[in-house]
Coordinates of C-alpha atoms in Angstrom, one line a residue:
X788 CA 0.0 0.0 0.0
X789 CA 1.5 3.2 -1.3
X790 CA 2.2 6.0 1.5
X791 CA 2.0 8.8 -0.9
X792 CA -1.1 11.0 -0.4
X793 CA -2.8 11.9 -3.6
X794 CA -3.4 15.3 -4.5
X795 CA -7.0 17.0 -4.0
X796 CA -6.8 18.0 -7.5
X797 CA -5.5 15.2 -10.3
X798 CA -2.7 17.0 -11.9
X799 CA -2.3 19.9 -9.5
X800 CA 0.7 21.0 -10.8
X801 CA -0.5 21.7 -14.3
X802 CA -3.8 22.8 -13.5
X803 CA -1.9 25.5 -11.7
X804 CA 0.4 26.8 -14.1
X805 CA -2.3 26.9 -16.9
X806 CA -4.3 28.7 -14.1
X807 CA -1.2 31.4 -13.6
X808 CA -0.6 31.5 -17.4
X809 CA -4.2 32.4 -17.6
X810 CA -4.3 35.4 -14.9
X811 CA -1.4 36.5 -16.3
X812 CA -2.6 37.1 -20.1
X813 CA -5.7 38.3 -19.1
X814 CA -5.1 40.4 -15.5
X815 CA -2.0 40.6 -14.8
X816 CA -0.2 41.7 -18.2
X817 CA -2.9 44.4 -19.3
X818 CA -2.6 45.8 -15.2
X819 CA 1.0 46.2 -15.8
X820 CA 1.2 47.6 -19.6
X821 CA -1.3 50.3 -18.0
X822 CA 1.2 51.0 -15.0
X823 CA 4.4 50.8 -17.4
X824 CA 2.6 53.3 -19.8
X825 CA 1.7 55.9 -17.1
X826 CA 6.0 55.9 -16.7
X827 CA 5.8 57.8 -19.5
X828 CA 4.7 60.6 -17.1
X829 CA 7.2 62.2 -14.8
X830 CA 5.9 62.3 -11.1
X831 CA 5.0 65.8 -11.4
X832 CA 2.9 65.4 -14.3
X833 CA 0.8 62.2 -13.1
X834 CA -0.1 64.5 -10.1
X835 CA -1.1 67.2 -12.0
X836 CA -3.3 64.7 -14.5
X837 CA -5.3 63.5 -11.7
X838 CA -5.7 66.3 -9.0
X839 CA -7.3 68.8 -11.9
X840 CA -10.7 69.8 -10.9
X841 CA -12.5 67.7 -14.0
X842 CA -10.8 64.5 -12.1
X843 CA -11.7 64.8 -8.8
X844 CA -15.2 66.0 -9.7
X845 CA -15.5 62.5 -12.0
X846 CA -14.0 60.9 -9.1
X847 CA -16.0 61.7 -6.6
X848 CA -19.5 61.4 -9.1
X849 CA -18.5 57.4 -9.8
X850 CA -17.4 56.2 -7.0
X851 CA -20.3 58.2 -4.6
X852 CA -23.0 57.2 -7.0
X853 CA -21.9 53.2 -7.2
X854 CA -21.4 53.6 -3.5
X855 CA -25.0 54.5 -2.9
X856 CA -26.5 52.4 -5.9
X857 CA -24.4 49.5 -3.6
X858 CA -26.2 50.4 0.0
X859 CA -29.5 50.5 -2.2
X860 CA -28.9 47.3 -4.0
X861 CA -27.6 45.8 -0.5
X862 CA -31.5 46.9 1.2
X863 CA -33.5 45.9 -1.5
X864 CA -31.8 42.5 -2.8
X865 CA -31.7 41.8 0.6
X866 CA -35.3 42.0 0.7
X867 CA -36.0 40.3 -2.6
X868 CA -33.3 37.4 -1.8
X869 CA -35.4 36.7 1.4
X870 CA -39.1 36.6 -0.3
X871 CA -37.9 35.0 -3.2
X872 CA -36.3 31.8 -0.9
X873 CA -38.6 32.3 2.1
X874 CA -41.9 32.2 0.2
X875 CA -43.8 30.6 -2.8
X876 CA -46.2 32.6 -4.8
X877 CA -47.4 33.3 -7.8
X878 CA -45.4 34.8 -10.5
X879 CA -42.2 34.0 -8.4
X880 CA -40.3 32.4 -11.4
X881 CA -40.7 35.2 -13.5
X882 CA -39.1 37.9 -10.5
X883 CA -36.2 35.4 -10.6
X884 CA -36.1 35.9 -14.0
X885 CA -36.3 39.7 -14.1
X886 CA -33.3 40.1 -11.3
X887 CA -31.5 38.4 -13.6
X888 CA -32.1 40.1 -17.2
X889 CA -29.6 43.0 -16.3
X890 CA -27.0 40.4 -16.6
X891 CA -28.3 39.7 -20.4
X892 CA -29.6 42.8 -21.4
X893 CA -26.5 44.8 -23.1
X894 CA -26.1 47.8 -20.9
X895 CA -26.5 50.5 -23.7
X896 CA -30.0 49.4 -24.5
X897 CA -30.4 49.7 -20.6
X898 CA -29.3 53.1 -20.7
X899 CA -31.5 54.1 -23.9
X900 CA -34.7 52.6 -21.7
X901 CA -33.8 54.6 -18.9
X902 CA -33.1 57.8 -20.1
X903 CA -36.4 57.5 -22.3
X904 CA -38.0 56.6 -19.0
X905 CA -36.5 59.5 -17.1
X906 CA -35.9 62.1 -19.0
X907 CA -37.7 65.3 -19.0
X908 CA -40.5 64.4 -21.6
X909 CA -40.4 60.4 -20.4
X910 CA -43.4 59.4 -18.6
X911 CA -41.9 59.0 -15.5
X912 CA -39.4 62.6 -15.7
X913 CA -42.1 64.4 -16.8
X914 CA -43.4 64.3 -13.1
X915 CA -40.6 64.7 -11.2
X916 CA -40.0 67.9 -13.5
X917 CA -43.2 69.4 -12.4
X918 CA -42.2 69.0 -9.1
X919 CA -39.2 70.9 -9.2
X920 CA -36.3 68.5 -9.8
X921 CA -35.1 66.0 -12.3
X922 CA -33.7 62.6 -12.7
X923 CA -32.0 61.9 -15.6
X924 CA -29.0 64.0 -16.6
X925 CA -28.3 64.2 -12.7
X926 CA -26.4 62.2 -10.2
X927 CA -29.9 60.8 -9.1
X928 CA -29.9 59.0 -12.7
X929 CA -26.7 58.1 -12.4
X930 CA -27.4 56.3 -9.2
X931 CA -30.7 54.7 -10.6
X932 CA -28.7 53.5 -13.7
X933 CA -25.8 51.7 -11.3
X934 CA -28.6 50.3 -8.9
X935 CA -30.5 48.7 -12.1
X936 CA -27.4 46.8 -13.5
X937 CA -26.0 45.7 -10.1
X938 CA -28.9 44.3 -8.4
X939 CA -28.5 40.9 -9.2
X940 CA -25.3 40.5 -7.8
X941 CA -26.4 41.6 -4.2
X942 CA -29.6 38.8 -4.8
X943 CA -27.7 36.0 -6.2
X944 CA -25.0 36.4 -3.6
X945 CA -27.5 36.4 -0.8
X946 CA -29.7 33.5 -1.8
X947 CA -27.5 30.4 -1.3
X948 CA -26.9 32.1 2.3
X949 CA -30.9 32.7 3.2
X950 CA -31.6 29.1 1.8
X951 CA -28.6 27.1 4.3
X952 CA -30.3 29.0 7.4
X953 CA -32.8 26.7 9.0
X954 CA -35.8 28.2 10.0
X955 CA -35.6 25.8 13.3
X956 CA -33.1 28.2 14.2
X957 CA -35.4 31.3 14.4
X958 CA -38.3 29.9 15.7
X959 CA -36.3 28.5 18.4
X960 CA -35.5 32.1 19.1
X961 CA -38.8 32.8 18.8
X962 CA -40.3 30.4 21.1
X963 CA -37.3 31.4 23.9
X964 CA -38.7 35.3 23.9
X965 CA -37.1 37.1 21.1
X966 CA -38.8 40.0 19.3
X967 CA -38.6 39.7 15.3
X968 CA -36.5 42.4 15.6
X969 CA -33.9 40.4 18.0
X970 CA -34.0 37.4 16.1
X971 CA -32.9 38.9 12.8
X972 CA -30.2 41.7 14.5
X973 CA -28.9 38.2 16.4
X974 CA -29.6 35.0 14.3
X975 CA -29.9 36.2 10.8
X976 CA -27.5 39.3 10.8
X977 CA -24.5 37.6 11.6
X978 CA -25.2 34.9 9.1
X979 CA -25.5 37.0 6.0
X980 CA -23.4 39.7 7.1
X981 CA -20.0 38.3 5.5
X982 CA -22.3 37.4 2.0
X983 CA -23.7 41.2 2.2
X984 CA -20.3 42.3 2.1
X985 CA -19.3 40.3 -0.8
X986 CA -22.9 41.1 -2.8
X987 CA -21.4 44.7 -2.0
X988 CA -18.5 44.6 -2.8
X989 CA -19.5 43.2 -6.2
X990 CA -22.1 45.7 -6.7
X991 CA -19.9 48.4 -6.0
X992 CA -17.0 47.3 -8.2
X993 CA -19.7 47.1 -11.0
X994 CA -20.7 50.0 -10.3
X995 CA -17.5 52.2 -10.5
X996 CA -16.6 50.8 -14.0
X997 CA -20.0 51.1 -15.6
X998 CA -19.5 52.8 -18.9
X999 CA -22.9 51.5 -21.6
X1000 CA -25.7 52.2 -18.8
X1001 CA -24.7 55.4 -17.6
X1002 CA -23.4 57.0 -21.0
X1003 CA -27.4 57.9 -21.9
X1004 CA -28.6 58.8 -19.1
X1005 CA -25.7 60.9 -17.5
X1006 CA -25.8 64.0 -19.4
X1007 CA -21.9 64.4 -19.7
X1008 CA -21.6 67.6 -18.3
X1009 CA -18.2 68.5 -17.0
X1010 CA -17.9 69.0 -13.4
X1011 CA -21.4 68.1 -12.7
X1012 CA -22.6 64.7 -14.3
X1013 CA -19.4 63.3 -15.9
X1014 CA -18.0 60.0 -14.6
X1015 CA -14.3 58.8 -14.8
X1016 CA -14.7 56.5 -18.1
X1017 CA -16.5 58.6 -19.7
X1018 CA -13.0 61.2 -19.3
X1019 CA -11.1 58.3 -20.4
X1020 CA -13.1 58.3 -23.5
X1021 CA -12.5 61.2 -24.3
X1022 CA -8.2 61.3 -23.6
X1023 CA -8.3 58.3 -25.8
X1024 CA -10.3 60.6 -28.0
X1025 CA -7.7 63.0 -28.0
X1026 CA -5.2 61.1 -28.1
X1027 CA -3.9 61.6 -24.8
X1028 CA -3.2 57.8 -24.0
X1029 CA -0.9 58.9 -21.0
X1030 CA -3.5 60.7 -19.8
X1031 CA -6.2 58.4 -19.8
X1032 CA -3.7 55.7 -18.3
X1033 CA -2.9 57.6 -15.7
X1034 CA -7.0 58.4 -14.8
X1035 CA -7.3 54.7 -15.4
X1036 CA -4.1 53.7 -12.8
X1037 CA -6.1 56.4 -10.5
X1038 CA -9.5 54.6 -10.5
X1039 CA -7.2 50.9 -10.3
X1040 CA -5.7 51.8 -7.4
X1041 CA -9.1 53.4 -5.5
X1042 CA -10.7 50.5 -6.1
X1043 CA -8.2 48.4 -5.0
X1044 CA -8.1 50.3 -1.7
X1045 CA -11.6 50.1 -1.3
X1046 CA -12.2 46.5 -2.1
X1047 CA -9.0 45.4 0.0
X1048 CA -11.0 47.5 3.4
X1049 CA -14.3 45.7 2.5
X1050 CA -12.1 42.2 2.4
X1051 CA -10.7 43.1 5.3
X1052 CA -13.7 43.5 7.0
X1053 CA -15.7 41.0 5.5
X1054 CA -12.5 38.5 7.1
X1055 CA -12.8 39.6 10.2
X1056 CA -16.4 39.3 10.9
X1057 CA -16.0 35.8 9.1
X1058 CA -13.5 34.7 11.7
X1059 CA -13.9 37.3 14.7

């Protein structure tokens, strides 16, 4: 009888480098051409690049709007992640369906329906013009655009979590005195907590990078309704590929930041 343990995976070894290879050709090498082709900027000009105004107001725009279309996406997939596993009704199969069509649907045809929607003379921005205030060509748009194509990754990160918790568990809290409120700030909570994040996380990332859904609906207005890829578009369009690089390294490494803090604290409510 042989001693030798056999590997979880048959042919580790291989499966590995073909896995590394992989990351490499399609992460790793197109991160690092976009780092080595902002070292065509001195130090002096990278700062200058991405502290003008135009910059920090894109900045600020994409990641504040996929920030709040993430919190938004995190209450309400929450929501729909629980009725959808929790109860069976009528026309369920076709909500599942629904949550899922902004993964399908190509975002620019999103962003057509919801600037057609939302616009001043669309049936739905006609009324919020009468009362003072409008929605598309405004962050709020923005935000409505970002919480449409990221809401199924909140939902489908969610389920699998709602459907392992028994329901023994909370009406065993239940029966021992706690309030509905108790049971799902002390049985539920801690559960999905570390899959929120994630669903987060996800949406958030999304979010920042979204380029076909919010193009429509945004308005493109300097200083007020532009996001960062959209100035990257238009570098490129200038031919400014140092520029846009150095945006693009900008946005790379605040996301980075950002989903490394989320890990971070998505670890350590994992394993207190």
């Amino acid at each position: 009888m042989s001693s030798r343990t056999s590997p979880v995976i048959p042919g580790f070894g291989l499966t590995l480098g073909y896995t590394l290879v992989y990351l490499s050709l399609l992460v790793l090498i197109p991160l690092g051409a976009l780092f080595l082709k902002t070292t065509e900027l001195t130090w002096d000009q990278f700062i200058a690049i991405i502290s003008a105004p135009r910059v920090l107001a894109a900045l600020k725009l994409s990641f504040g709007t996929a920030f709040v279309a993430a919190v938004l996406n995190g209450i309400i997939g929450t929501l729909l992640g629980w009725v959808l596993v929790r109860y069976t009704f009528p026309g369920r199969k076709v909500i599942e369906a629904m949550i899922d069509l902004p993964f399908a649907l190509p975002t620019a045809v999103a962003g057509i329906a919801l600037t057609a929607l939302y616009a001043p003379s669309g049936p739905v921005g006609q009324f919020a013009t009468a009362l003072g205030f409008k929605i598309a060509y405004s962050p709020l748009g923005i935000t409505l655009a970002l919480t449409f194509v990221t809401l199924p990754f909140v939902v489908r990160t969610l389920q699998p979590v709602l459907a392992d918790i028994p329901r023994e568990v909370e009406e065993a809290a239940a029966c021992l005195g706690a309030r509905p409120l108790q049971v799902a700030r002390h049985v539920l909570l801690p559960a999905l907590l570390p899959a929120w994040l994630t669903g987060f996380a996800l949406a958030f990332a999304r979010g920042v990078g979204e380029y076909g859904s919010v193009i429509f609906i945004a308005g493109n207005m300097p200083m007020k309704t532009e996001i960062l890829p959209l100035l990257i578009m238009v570098k490129l369009d200038q031919y400014d590929y140092a520029g846009a690089t150095a945006i693009g390294v900008l946005m790379l490494v605040a996301s980075f930041i950002l989903l490394l803090l989320i890990n971070l604290l998505q670890r350590r409510i994992s394993h207190p």
